Coordinates of C-alpha atoms and ligand atoms in Angstrom, one line a residue:
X1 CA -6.7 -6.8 26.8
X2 CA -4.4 -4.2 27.2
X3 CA -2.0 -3.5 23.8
X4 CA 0.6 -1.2 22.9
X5 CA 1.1 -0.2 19.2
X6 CA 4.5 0.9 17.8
X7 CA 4.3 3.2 14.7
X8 CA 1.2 5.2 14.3
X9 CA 1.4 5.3 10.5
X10 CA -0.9 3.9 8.1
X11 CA -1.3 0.6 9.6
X12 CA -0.6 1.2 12.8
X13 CA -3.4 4.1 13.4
X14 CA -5.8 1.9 11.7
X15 CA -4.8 -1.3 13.7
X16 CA -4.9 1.0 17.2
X17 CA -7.9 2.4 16.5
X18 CA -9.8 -1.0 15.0
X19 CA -8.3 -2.8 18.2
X20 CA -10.2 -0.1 20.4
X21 CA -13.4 -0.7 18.7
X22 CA -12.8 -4.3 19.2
X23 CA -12.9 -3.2 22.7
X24 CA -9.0 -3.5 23.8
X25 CA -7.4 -0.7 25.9
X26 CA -4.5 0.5 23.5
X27 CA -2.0 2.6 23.7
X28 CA 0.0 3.7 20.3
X29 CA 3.4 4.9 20.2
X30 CA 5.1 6.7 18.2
X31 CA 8.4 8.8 18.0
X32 CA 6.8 11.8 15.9
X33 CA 5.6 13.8 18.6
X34 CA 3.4 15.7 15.6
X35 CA 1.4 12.5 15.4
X36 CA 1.0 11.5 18.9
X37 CA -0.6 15.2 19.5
X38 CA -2.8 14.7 16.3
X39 CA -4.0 11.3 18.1
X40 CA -4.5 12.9 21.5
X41 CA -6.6 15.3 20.3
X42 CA -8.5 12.8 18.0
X43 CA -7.3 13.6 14.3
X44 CA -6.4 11.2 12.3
X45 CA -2.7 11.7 11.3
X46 CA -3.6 9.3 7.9
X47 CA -6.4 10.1 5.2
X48 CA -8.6 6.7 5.5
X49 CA -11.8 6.4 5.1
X50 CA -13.9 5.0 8.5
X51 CA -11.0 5.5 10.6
X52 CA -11.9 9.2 11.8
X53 CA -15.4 8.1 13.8
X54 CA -13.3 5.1 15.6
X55 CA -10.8 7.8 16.8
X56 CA -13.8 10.2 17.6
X57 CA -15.4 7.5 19.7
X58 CA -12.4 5.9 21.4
X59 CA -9.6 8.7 22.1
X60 CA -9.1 9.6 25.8
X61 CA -10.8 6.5 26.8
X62 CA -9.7 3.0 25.1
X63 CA -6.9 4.8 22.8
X64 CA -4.3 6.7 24.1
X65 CA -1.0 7.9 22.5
X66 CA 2.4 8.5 23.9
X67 CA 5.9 9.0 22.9
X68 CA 7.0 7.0 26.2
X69 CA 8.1 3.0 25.2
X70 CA 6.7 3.0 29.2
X71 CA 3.2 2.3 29.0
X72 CA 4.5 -1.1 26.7
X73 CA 5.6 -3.1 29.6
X74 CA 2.0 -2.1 31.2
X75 CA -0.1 -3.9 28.2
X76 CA 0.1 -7.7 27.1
X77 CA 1.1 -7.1 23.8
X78 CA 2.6 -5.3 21.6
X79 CA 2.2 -4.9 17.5
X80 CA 5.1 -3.1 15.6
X81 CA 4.2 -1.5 12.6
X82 CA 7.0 1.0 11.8
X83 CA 8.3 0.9 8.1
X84 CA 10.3 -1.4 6.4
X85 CA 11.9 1.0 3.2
X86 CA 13.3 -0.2 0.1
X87 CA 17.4 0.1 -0.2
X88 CA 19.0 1.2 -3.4
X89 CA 19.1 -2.3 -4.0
X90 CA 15.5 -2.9 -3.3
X91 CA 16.4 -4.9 -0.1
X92 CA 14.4 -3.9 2.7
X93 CA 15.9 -1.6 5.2
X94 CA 14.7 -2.7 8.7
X95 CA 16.4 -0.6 10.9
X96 CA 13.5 1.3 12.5
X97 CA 11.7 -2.6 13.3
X98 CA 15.0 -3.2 14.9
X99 CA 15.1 0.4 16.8
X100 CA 11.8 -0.1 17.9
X101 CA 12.5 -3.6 19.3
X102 CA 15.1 -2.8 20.8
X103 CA 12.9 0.0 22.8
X104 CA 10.5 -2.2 23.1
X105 CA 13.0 -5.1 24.6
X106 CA 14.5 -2.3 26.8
X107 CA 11.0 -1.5 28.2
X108 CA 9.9 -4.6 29.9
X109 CA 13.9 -5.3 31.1
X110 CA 12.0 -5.0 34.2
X111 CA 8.9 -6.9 33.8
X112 CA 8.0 -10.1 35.4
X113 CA 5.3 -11.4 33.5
X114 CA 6.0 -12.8 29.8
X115 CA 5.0 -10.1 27.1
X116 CA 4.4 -11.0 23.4
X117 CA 6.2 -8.5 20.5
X118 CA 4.4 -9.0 17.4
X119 CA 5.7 -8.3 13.8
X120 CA 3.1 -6.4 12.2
X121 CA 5.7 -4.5 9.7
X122 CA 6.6 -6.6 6.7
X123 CA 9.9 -8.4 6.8
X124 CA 11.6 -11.3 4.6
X125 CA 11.5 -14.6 6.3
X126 CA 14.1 -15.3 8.8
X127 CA 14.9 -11.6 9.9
X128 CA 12.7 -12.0 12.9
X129 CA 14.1 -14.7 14.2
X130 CA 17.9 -13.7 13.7
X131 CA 18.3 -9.6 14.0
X132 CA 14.8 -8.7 16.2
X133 CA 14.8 -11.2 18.7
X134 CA 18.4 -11.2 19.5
X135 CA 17.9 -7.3 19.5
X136 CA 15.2 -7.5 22.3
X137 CA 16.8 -10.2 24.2
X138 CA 20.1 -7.9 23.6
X139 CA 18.0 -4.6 25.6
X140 CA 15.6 -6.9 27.8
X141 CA 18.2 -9.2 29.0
X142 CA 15.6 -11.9 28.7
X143 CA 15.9 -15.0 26.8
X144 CA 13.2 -15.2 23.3
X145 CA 10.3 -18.0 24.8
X146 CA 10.7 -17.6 27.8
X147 CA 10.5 -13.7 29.1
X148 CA 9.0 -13.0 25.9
X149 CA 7.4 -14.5 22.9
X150 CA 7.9 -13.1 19.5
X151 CA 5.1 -13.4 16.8
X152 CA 4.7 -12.6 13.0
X153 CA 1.3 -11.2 11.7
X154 CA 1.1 -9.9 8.4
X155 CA -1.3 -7.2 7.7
X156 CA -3.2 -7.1 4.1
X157 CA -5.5 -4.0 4.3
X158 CA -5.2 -2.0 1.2
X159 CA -5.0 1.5 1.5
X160 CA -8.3 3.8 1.2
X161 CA -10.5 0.5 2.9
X162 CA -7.9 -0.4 5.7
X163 CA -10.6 -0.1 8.4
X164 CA -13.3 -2.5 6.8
X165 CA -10.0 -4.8 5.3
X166 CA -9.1 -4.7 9.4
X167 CA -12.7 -5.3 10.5
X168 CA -13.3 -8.1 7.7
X169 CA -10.2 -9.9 7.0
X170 CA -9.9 -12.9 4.4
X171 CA -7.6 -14.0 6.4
X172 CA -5.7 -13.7 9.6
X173 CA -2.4 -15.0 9.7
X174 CA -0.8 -16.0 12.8
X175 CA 3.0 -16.5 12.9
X176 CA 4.1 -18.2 16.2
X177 CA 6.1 -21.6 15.3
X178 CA 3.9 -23.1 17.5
X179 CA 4.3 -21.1 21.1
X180 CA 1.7 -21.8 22.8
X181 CA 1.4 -18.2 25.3
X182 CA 2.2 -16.4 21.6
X183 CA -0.8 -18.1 20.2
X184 CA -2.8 -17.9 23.2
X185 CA -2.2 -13.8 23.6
X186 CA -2.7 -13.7 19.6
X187 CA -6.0 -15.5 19.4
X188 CA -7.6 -13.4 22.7
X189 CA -6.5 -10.1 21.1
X190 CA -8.6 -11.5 18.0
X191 CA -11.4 -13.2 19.2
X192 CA -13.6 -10.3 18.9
X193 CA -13.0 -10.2 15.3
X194 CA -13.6 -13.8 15.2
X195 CA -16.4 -13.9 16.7
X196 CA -18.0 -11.2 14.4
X197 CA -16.8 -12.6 11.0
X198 CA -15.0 -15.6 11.4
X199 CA -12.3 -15.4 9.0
X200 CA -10.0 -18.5 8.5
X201 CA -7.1 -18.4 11.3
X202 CA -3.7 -19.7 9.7
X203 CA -1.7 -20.7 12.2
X204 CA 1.6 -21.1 10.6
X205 CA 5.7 -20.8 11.6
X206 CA 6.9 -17.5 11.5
X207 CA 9.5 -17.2 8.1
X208 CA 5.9 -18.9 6.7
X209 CA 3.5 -15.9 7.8
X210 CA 6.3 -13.6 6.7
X211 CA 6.3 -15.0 3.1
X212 CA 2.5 -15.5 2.7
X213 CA 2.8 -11.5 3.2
X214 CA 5.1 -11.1 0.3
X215 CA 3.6 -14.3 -1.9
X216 CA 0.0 -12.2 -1.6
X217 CA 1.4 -8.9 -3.1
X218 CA 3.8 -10.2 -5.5
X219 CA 1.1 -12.5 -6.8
X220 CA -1.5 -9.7 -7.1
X221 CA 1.1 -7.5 -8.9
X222 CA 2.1 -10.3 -11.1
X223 CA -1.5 -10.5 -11.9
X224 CA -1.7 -6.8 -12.8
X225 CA 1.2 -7.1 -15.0
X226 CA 0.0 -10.0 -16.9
X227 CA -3.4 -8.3 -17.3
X228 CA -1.2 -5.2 -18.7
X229 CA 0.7 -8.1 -21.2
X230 CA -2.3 -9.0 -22.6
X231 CA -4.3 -5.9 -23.0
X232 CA -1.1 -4.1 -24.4
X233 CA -1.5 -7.3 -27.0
X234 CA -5.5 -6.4 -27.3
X235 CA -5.0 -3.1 -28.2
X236 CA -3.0 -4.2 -31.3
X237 CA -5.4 -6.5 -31.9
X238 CA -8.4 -4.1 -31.9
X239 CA -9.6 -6.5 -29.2
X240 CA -11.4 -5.3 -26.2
X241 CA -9.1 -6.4 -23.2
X242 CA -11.9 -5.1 -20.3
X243 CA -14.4 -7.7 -22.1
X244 CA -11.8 -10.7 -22.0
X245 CA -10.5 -9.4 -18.4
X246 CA -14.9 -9.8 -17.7
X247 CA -15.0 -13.1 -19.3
X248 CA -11.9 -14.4 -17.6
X249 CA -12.3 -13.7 -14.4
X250 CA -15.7 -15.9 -14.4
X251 CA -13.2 -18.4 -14.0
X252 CA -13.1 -19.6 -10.2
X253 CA -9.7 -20.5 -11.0
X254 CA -8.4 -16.8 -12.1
X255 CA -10.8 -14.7 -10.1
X256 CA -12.3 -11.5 -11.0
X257 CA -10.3 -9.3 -8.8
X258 CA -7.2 -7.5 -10.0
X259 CA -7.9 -7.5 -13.7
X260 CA -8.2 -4.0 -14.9
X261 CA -5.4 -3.3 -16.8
X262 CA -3.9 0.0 -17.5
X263 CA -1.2 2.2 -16.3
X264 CA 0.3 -0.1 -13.7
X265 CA 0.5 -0.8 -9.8
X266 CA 1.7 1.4 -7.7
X267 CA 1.6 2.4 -3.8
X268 CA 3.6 1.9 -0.8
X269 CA 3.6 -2.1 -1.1
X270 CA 3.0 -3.7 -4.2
X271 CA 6.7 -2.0 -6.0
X272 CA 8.6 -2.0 -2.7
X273 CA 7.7 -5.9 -1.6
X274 CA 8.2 -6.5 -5.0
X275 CA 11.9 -5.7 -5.3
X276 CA 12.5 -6.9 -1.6
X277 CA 11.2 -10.5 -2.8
X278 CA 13.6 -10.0 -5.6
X279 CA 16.7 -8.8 -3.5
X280 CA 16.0 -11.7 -1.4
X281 CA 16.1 -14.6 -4.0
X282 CA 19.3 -12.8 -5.4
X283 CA 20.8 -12.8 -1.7
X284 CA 20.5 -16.4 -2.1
X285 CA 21.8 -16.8 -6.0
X286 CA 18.4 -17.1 -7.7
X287 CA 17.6 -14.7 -10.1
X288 CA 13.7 -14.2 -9.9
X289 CA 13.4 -14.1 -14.0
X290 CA 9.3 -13.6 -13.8
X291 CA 9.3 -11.1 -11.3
X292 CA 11.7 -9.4 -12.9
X293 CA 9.8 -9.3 -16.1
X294 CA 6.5 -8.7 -13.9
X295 CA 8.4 -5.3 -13.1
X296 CA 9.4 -4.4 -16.6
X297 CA 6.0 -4.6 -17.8
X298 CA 4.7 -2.5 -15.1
X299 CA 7.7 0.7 -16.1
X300 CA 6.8 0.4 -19.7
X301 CA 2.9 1.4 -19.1
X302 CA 3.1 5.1 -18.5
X303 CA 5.6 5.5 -21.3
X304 CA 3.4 3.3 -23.6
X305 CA 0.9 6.2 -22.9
X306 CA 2.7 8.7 -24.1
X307 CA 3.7 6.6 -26.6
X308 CA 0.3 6.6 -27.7
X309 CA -0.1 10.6 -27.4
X310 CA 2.6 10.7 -29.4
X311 CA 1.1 9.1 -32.2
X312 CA -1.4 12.3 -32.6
X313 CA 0.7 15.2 -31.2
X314 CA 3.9 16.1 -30.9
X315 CA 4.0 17.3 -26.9
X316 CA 7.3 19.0 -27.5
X317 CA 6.6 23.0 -26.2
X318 CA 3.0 22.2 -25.7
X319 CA 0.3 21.9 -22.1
X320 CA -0.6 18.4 -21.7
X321 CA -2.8 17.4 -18.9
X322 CA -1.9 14.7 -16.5
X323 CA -5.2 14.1 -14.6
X324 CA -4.6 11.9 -11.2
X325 CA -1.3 12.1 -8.9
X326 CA -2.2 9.7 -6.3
X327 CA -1.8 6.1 -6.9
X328 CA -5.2 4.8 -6.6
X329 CA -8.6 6.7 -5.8
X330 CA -9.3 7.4 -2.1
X331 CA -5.9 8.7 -1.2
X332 CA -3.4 11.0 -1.5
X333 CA -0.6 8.9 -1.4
X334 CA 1.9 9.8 -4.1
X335 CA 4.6 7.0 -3.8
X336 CA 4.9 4.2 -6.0
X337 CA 2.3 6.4 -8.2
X338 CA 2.3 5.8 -12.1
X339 CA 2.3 9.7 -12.6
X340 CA 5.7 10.3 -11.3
X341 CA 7.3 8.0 -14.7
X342 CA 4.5 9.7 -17.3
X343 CA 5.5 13.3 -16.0
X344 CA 9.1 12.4 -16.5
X345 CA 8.3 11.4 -20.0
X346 CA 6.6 14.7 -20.4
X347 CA 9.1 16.4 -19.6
X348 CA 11.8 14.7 -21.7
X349 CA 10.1 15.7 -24.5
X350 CA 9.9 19.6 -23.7
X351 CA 6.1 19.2 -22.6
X352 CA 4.4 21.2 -19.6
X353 CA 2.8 18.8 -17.9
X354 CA -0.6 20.3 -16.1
X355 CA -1.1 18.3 -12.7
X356 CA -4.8 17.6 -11.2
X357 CA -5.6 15.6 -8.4
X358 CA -8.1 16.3 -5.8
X359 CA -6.3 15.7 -2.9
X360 CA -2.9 17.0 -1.9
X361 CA -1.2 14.7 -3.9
X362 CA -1.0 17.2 -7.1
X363 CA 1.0 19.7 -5.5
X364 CA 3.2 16.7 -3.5
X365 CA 4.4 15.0 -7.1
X366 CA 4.1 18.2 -8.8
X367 CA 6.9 19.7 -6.0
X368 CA 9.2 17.2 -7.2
X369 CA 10.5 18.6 -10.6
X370 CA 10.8 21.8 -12.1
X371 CA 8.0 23.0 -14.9
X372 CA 5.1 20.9 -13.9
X373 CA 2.3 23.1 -12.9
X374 CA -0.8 22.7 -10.6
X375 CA -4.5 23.2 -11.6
X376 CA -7.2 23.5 -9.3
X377 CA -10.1 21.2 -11.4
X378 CA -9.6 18.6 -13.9
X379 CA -11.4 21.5 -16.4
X380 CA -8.4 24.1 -15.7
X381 CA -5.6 21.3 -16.3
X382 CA -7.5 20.3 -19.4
X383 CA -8.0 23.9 -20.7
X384 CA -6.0 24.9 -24.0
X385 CA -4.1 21.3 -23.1
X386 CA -2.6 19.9 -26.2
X387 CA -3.2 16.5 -25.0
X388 CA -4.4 14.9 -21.7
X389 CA -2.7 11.4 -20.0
X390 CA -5.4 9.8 -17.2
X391 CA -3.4 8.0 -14.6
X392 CA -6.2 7.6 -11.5
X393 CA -9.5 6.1 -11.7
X394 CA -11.0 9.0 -9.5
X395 CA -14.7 8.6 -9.8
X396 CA -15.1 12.2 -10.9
X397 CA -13.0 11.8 -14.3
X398 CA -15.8 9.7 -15.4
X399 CA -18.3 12.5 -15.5
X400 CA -15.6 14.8 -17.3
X401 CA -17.6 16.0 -20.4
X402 CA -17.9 20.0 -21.5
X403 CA -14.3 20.0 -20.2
X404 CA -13.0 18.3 -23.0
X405 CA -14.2 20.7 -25.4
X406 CA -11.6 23.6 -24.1
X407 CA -8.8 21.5 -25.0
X408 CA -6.7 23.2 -27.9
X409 CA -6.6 19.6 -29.2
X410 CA -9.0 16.8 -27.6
X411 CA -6.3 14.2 -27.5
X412 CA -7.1 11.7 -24.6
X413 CA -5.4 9.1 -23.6
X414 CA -6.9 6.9 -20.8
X415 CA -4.7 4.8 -18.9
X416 CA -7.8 3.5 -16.3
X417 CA -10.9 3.3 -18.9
X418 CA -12.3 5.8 -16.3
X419 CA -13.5 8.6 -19.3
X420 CA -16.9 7.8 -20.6
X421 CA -17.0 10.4 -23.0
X422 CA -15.8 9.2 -25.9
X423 CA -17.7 11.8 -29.0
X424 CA -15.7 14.5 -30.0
X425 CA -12.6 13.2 -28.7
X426 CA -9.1 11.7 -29.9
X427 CA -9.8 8.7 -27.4
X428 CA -6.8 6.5 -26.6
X429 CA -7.8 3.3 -24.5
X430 CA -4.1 1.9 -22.8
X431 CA -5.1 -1.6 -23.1
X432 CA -8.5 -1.5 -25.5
Ligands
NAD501 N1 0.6 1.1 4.1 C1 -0.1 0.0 4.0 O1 -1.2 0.0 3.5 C2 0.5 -1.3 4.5 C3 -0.3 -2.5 4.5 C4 0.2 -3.7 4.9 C5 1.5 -3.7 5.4 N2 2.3 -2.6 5.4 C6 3.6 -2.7 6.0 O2 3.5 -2.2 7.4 C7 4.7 -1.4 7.7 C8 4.4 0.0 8.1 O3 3.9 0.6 6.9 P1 3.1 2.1 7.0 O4 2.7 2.4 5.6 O5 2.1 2.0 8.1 O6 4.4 3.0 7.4 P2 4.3 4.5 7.8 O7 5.6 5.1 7.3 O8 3.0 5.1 7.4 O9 4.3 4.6 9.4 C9 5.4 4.2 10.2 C10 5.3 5.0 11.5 O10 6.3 4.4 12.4 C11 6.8 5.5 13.2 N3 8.1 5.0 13.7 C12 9.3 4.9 13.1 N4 10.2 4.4 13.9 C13 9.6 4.3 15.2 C14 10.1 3.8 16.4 N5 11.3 3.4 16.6 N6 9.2 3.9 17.4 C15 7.9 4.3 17.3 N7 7.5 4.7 16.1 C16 8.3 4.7 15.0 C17 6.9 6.6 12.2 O11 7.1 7.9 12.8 C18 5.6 6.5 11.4 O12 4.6 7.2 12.0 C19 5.6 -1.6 6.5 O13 6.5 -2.7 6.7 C20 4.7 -1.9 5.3 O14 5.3 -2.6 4.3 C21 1.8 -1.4 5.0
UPG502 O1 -7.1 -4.5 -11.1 C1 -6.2 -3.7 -10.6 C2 -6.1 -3.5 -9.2 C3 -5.1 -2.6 -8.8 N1 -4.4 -1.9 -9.7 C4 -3.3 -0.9 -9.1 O2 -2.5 -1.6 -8.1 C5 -2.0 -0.7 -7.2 C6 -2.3 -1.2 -5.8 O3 -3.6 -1.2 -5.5 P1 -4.3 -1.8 -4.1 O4 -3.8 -3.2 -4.0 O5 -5.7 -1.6 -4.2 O6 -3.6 -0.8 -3.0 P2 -2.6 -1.0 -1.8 O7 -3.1 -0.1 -0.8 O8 -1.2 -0.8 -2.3 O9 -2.8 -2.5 -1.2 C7 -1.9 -3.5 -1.5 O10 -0.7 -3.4 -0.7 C8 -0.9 -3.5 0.7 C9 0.4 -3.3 1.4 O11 1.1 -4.4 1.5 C10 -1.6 -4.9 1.0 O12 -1.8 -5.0 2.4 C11 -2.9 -5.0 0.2 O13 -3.4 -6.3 0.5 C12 -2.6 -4.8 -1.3 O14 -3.8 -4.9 -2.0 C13 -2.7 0.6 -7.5 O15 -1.8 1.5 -8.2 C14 -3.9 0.3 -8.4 O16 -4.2 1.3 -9.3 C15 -4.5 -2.0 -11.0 O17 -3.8 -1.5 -11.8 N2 -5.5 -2.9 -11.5

């Protein structure tokens, strides 16, 4: 099939170039001309692991990227993927989905043949329906069902494994209230996926599939937070919360994923979906009481660390070393990231905070404030540190050992039970 892709961010690259190796003819489009050259030449604009060799072995033949809305009316389909940012309110702002269907809608003004626009982006139920498809029938001059279909499909890759969450879905979720063409175009672009590895196909309405998106990642966070609750009630305890998270999650009813507990959720989805579910129930007069708590429990982690630091040094005037800027391992995405509150806390109390990440994402969050400095290993941040705060499971903190002895005082506290040294040290488990 032939398929555009609007957006050439971090789930549009990785759609575009997963669609390719599914063996589509796509064409990406984006409005940053920086990225479409990046594409052209076959660089990955996004760190992800797996997606480089699909763009090595696809661009200039099946994948293609342009800044011209022209080449959509030439493909069957098209996925839009542009963001969706949070509002002061923590309402979704969806004004590039709506720019780009109205591009899109102005594109195929001309076509004869139907063409499907499908909502990759995530959006609260109902805004498809009543802002984009009045704003491409509004540039298309074509009537929603009949010149064109509109479709919702949610996308749940996690960042740092998008390409193998693409490639080997739990799920695919197909939002269509029951248009048959929508359906038809949805299920041919995906039946090379499902041929390979058969994922249920949830063929739902559309304000359903939009939900299921925000119901996934409000439920996983939820899960976090609760998982914080009760380690932050271990700890008290003298109870080891990693051994009751083990035991638990045994439990085909609770599941074994999501239950490390620690310095909180962060990223691009999980804090902004969160306060756009919770914007939307209040747009409607009911106040989301657990969600809210779900998102109190996750602010008061990194400050719960320090709290703990606190209890064996006084970080007023003195180096403490915040190891991990990114939000999880395998990027170097800052936002959302659980460093950004701890530094502030730092700071507050007259601290130099020592930044280490290894990717980019030190000298991003680090650029931020004033007085947070950079180091170039975990070993230099922790050097003559007073204390150190671990925010990111990166797999090299666990083999941190030597380095801990050039701390002025060995003060650890670990908010990801990453350190496995323990001898020698002031170790501080978060939740254990
Ligand atoms: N990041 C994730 O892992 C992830 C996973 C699932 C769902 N989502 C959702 O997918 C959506 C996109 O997220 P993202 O992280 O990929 O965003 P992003 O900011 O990384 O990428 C968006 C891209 O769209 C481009 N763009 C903006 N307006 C445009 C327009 N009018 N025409 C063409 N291109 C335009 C931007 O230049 C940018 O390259 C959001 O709704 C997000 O909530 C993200
Ligand atoms: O047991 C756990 C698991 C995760 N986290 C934290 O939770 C956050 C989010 O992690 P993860 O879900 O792996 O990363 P994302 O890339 O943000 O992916 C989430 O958000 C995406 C965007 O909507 C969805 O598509 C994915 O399904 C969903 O997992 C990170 O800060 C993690 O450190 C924990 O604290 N404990």
């Amino acid at each position: 099939m032939d398929v555009s892709v609007i957006g050439s961010g971090y789930v549009g690259t990785t759609l575009a170039a997963c669609l390719a190796d599914l063996g589509h003819d796509v064409v990406a489009v984006d409005i940053d001309e920086d990225i479409v050259t990046r594409l052209n030449e076959g660089e990955a604009p996004i760190h992800e692991p797996g997606l480089q060799p699909l763009l090595d072995a696809y661009t200039g033949s099946r994948l293609r990227a342009t800044t011209d809305y022209d080449a959509v009316p030439e493909t069957d389909l098209t996925f839009v993927t542009v963001q969706t940012p949070s509002r002061e309110d923590g309402s979704i702002d969806i004004s590039a989905v709506e720019a780009a269907c109205r591009d899109v809608g102005e594109s195929i003004a001309e076509k004869d043949e139907y063409h499907l626009v499908v909502v990759k982006s995530t959006v609260i139920p109902g805004m498809t329906e009543e802002v984009l498809a009045p704003a491409i029938e509004a540039a298309s001059g074509k009537t929603e069902g009949e010149g064109f279909g509109l479709a919702v499909n949610p996308e749940f890759q996690a960042q740092g494994s998008a390409v193998q969450d693409f490639m080997e879905p739990d799920k695919l979720v197909l939002g269509t209230d029951g248009d048959d063409r929508a359906l038809d175009l949805l299920a041919n672009c995906y039946e090379p996926l499902v041929v390979d590895w058969d994922p249920p196909v949830v063929e739902t309405g559309r304000r359903e599939a939009a939900m299921i998106k925000y119901a996934n990642n409000v439920f996983l966070a939820s899960k976090i937070s609760l998982i914080n609750e009760l380690g932050n009630v271990c700890k008290e305890y003298g109870v080891d919360s990693y051994e009751v998270a083990d035991a638990m999650g045994l439990d085909d009813r609770i599941g074994a994923a999501f239950l490390r507990s620690g310095a909180g959720w962060g990223g691009s989805c999980f804090p902004k979906d969160t306060a756009a579910l919770m914007a939307a129930a209040r747009e409607r007069d009911y106040e989301p009481e657990l969600l809210g708590q779900v998102v109190a429990v996750n602010d008061r982690q990194p400050l719960r660390m320090i709290e703990l630091l606190e209890r064996h040094v006084d970080p007023s005037g003195e180096r403490i070393a915040v190891l991990g800027a990114a939000f999880k391992p395998g990027t170097d995405d800052t936002r959302g990231t659980r460093s950004r509150p701890a530094i502030e806390g730092l700071l507050e109390r007259g601290a130099t905070p020592v930044l280490y990440d290894p990717t980019e994402a030190a000298a991003s969050l680090a650029s931020e404030f004033d007085g947070v400095e950079v180091a170039d290993s975990a070993a230099d941040a922790l050097e003559d540190a007073s204390g150190a705060i671990v925010m990111t499971d990166w797999p090299e903190f666990s083999e941190l050992d030597a380095a801990f002895d050039a701390m002025a005082d060995p003060v650890v506290v670990d908010g990801r039970r990453i350190i496995a040294r323990r001898e020698g040290l002031m170790y501080e488990g978060l939740t254990w």
